[in-house]
XYZ file of C-alpha atoms in Angstrom:
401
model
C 104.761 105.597 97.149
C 104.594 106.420 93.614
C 102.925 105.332 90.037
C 104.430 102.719 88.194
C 105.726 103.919 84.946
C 108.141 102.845 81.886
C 110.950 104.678 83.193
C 111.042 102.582 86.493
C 110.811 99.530 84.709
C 113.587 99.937 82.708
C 115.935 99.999 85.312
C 115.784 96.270 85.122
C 117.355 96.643 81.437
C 119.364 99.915 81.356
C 122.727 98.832 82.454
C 125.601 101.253 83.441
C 123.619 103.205 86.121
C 125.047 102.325 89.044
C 127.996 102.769 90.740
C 128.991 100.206 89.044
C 125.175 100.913 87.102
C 126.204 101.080 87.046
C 130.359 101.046 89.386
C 129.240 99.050 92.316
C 131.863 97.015 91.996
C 134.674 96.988 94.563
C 138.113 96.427 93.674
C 139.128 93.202 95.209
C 136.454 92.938 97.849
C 136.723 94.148 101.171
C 137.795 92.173 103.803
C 135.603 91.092 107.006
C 132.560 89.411 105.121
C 133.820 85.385 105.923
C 130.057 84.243 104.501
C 127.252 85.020 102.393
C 125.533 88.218 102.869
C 122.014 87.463 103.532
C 120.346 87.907 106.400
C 117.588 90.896 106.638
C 119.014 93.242 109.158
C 116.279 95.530 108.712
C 114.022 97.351 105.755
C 113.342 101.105 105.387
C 110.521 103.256 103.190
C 112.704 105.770 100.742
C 109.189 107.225 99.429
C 108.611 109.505 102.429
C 112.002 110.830 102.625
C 111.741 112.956 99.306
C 109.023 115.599 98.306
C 107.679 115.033 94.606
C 107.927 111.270 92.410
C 111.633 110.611 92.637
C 112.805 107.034 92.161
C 116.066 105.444 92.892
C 119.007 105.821 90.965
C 121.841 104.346 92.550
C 123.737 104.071 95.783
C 127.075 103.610 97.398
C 128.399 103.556 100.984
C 130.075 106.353 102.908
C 133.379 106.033 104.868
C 131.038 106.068 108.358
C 129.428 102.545 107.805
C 126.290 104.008 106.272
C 124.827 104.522 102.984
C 123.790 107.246 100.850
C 121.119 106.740 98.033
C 120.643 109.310 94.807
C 117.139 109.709 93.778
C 115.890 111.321 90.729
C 112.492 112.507 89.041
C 111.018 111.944 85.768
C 112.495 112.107 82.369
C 110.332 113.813 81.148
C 109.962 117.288 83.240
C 110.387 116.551 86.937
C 114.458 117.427 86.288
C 115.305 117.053 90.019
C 116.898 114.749 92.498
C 118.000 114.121 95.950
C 120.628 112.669 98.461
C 119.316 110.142 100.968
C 121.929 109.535 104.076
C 120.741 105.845 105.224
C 122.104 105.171 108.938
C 122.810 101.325 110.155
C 122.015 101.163 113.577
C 120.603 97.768 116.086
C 117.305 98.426 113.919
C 118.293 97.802 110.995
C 118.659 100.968 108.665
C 117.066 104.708 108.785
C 116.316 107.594 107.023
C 118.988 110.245 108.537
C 119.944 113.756 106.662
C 117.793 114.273 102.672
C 119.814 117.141 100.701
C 118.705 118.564 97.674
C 120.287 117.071 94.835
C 121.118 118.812 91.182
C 118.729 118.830 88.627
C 118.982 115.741 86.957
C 117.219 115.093 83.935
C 117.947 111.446 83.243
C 119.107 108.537 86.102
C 122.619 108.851 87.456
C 125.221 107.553 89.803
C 126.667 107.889 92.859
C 129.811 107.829 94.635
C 131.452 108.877 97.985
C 135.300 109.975 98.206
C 137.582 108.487 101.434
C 136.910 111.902 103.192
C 133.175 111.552 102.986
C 132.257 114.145 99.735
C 129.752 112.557 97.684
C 130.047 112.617 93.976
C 126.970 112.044 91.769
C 126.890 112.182 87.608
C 123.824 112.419 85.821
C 122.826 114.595 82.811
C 121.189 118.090 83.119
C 119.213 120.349 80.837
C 121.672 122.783 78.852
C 121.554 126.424 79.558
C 120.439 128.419 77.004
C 122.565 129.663 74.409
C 124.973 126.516 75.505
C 126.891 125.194 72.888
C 124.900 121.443 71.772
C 121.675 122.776 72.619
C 118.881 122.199 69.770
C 121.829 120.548 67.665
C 119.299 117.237 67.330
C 120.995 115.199 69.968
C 119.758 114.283 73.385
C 119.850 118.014 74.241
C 121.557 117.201 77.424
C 124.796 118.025 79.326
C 126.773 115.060 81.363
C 127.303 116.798 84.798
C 129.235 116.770 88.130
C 127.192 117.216 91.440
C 129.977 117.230 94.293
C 128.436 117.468 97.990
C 131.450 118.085 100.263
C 131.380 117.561 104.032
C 128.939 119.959 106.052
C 127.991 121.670 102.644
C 124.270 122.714 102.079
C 123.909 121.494 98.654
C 126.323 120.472 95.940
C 128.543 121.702 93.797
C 127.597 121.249 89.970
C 130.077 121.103 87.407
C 129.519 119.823 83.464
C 131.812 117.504 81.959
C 133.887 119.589 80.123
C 133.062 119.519 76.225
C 135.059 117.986 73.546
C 136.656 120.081 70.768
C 134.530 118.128 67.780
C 131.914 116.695 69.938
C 130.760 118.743 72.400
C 129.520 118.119 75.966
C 128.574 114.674 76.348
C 125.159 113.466 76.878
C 125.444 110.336 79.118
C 128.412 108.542 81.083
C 129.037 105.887 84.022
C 132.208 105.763 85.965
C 134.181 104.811 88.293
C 136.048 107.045 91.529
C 139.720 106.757 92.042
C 140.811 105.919 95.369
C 142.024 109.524 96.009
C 138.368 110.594 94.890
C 139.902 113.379 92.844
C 139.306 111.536 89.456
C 136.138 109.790 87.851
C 137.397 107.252 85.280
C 134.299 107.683 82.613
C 132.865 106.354 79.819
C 131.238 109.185 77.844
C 128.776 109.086 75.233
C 127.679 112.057 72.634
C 124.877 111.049 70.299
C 125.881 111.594 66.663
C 123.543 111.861 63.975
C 120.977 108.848 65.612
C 124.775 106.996 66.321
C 126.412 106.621 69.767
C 130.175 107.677 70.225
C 131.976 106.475 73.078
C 135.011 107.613 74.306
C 136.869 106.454 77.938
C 137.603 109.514 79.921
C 139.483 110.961 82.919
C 137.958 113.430 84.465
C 138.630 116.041 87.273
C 136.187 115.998 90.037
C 136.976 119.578 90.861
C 137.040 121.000 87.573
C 134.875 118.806 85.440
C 137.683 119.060 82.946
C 138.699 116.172 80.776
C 142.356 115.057 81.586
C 143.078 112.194 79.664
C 140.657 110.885 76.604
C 140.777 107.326 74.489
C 138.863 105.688 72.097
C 137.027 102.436 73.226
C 138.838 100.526 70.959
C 136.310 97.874 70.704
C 135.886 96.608 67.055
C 131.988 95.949 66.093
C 130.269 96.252 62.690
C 128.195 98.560 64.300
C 128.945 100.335 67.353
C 130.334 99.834 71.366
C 129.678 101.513 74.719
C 131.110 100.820 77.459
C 128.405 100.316 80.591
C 129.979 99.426 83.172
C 133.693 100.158 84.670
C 136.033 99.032 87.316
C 139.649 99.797 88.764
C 142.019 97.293 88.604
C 144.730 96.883 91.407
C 147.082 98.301 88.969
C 145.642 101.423 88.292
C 144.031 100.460 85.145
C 140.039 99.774 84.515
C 137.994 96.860 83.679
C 134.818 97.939 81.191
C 132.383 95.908 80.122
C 131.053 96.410 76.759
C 127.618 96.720 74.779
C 128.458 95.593 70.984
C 126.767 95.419 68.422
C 127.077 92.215 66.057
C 125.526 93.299 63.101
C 125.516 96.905 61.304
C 122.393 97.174 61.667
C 122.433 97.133 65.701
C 119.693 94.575 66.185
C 121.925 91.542 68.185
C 124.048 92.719 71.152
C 126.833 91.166 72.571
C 128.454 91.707 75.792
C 132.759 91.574 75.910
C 135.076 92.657 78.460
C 137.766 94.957 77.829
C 140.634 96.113 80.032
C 143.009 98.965 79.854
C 146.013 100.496 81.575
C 146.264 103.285 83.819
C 146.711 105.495 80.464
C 143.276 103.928 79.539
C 145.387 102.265 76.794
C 144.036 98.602 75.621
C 145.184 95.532 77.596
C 145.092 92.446 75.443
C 141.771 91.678 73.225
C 138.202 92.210 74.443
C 136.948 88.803 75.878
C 133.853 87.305 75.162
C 131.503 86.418 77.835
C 128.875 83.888 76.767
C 128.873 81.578 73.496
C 125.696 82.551 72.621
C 125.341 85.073 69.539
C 122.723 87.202 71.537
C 124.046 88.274 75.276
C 123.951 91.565 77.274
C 126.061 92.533 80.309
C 125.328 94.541 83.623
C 127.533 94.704 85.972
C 130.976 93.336 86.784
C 133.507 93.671 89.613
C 137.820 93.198 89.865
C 138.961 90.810 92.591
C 142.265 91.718 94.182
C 144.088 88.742 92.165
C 143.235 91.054 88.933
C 140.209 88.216 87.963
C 137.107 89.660 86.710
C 133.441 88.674 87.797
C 130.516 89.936 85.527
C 127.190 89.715 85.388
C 125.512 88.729 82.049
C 122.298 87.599 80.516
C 122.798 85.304 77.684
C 119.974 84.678 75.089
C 117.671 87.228 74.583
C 115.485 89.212 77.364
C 112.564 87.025 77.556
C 114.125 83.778 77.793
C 117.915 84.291 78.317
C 119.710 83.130 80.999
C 121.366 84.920 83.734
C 124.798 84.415 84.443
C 128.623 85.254 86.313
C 131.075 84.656 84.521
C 134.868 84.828 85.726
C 137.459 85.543 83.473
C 141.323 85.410 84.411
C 144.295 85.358 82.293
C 142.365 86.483 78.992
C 139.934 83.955 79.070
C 136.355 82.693 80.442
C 137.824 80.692 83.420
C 133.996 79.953 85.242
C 130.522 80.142 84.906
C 127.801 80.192 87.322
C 124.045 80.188 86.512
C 122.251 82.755 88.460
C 118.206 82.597 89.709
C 117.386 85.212 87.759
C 119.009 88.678 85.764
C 121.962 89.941 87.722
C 121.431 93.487 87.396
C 124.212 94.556 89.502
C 126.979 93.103 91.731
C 129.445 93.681 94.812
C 132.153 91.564 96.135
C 132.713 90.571 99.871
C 135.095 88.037 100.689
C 134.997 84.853 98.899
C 131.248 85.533 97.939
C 130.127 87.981 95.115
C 126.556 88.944 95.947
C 124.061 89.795 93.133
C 120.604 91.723 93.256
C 118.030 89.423 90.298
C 114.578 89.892 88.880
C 112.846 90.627 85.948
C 109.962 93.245 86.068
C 106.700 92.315 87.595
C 108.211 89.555 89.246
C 110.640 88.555 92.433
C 113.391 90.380 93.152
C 116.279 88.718 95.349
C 119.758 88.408 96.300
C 121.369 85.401 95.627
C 125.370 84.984 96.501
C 127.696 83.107 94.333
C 130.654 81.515 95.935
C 133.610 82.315 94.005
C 136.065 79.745 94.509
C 133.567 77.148 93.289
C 130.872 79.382 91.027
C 127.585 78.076 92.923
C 125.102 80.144 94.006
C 124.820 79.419 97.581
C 122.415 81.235 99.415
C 119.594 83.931 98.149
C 116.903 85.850 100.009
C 113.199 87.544 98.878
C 113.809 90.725 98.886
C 110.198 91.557 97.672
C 107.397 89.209 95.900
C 107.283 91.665 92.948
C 108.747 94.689 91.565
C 112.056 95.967 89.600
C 116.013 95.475 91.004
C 117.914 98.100 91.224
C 121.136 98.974 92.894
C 123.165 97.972 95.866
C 126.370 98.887 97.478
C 128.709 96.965 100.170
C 129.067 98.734 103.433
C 132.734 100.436 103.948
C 133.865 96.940 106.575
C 132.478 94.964 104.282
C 130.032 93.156 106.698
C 126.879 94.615 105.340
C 124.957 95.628 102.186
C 122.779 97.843 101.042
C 120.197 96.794 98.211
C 117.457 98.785 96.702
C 114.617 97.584 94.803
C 111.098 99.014 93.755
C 108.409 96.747 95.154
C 105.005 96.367 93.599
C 101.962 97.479 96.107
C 99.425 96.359 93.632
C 99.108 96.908 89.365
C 100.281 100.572 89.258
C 102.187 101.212 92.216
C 105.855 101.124 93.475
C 107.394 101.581 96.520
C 111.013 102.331 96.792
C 112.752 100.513 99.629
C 116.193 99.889 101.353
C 117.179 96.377 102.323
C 120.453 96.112 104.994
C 121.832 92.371 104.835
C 124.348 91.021 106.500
């Protein structure tokens, strides 16, 4: 259990985090799922696995049918994190191996590779004397943690730097199906200014292999905060804009590239209204796009998916609350909702027909954050920080199916 603080809460508005923050998003689905995922198969306590105040960052599911969750400490000093293993079994879900994690000094993501190596990015303090440190930026490195099979601890290898801008500061991705390569969107922080670039990068090296401007126009700028693969070997983003110069609207578009992260067609727009921000989306295997979007402004927008196929909005469904991040099972995509303070569910949208069919409680109050669908697609995993009273949080592990 652990004090409630800002940079909990803003999991619930910081988009690009997960693996799909965030990457949750699985290509296409996974077959086996033939309804909505909603049924409490069991609850487990995160708090008590981990020494120190770490809070959940992300998770994703491992080739074996179980879980693994990436925690991380404080932003501001406890630079730290760790590797959860969670373990379906007739009881619902456990606790099974906790490895140290790198030092993290900002929230992350996580992903696992077909033969079981676990791949986390997150930012860590520069060394010093490294190139970027002190330069007036966020004084941060983007970084590789790789946690082979067996090992004791991972691997942890910076994102290489660029020749003009250095290393980057922050990123989100997505992992190949190979798990040698994490499709990236990196960020540097330029004189107060975001720069955004879409990335491939080596897993084993850290090194850059292929780079590309967003290609995004805005009259101010655009990141990139979520990606996804498409069957074709390309990637799905979706995109923070701005709509002014001054940065003080955002809009959220999707934009799609090729395999030689090369625009595909012209960003789409998501919602009509001038004011709209976007979380998390997902590619079905027909190459349609599912994304989760609030449209209006925080306090009294409305939370959306929206399809798009063939260039264009193609269906909307209006969700119970903020979709902060998705996964796709089946004909159902299942979303995690809630604003701060309050309920926090899953709800699951039928796709076919956009209507939110079924939902579950997942706690009375607290702040959503990721979830991840299990490798046969019959379960998933969602996280969420539940309130215990005005100033604490409890981090916890629902298994639905």
């Amino acid at each position: 259990m652990r004090s409630s603080r800002l940079g909990v809460a803003a999991l619930l508005f910081v988009t690009g985090c997960s693996s799909t923050v965030a990457g949750a998003a699985t290509p296409g689905g996974t077959p086996g799922a033939t309804g909505p995922l909603t049924e409490v198969l069991g609850t487990t306590g995160l708090d008590a696995a981990v020494e120190g105040d770490l809070r959940v960052s992300d998770v994703a599911a491992t080739p074996d049918g179980g879980f693994v969750v990436l925690m991380t400490g404080d932003l501001g000093g406890n630079h730290r994190s760790a590797l959860v293993e969670l373990v379906p079994g007739d009881g619902g879900l456990t606790v099974g191996t906790v490895t140290e994690g790198a030092p993290f000094a900002d929230l992350g993501e996580v992903h696992v590779a077909p033969d079981g190596t676990v791949v986390a990015l997150a930012p860590v303090l520069p060394e010093p004397g490294d190139p970027g440190s002190g330069d007036g930026g966020r004084e941060q490195d983007l970084a590789l943690a790789v946690l082979a099979p067996g090992a004791g601890g991972p691997d942890v290898r910076r994102v290489a730097a660029d020749a003009e801008l250095g290393t980057p500061d922050l990123g989100t991705g997505v992992l190949s199906p190979d798990g040698a390569t994490l499709y990236a969107s990196l960020r540097w922080t330029v004189d107060g200014g975001t720069v955004n670039r879409l990335a491939a990068v080596d897993v084993a090296t850290g090194e850059v292999t292929t780079s590309a401007p967003l290609g995004v126009e805005t009259p101010g700028q655009a990141v990139a905060t979520d990606l996804a693969l498409r069957p074709d070997g390309g990637l799905a983003t979706l995109v923070r804009t701005d709509r002014d110069a001054e940065g003080d609207v955002d809009g959220a578009v999707l934009a799609q590239y090729d395999a030689d992260l090369q625009p595909l067609g012209e960003p789409v727009e998501l919602v009509d209204e001038e004011e709209s921000t976007g979380y998390a989306l997902a590619v079905l295997a027909d190459g349609g796009v599912v994304a989760s979007v609030l449209a209006g402004d925080l306090d009294t927008g409305e939370g959306r998916l929206v399809t798009v196929r063939d260039g264009a909005v193609s269906a909307t469904a209006v969700l119970p609350g903020i979709g902060t991040d998705l996964t796709v099972a089946g004909g159902h995509a299942h979303l995690v909702h809630g604003r701060s303070g309050e309920a926090v569910g899953l709800a699951a949208v039928r796709l076919d027909t956009s209507e939110v069919v079924a939902g579950v409680e997942l706690c009375p109050a607290g702040v959503p954050a990721p979830l991840a669908l299990a490798a046969d697609g019959r379960t998933v995993a969602a996280t969420v920080a539940c309130e215990q009273d005005e100033s604490l949080l409890r981090d916890v592990a629902v298994l639905l199916g």
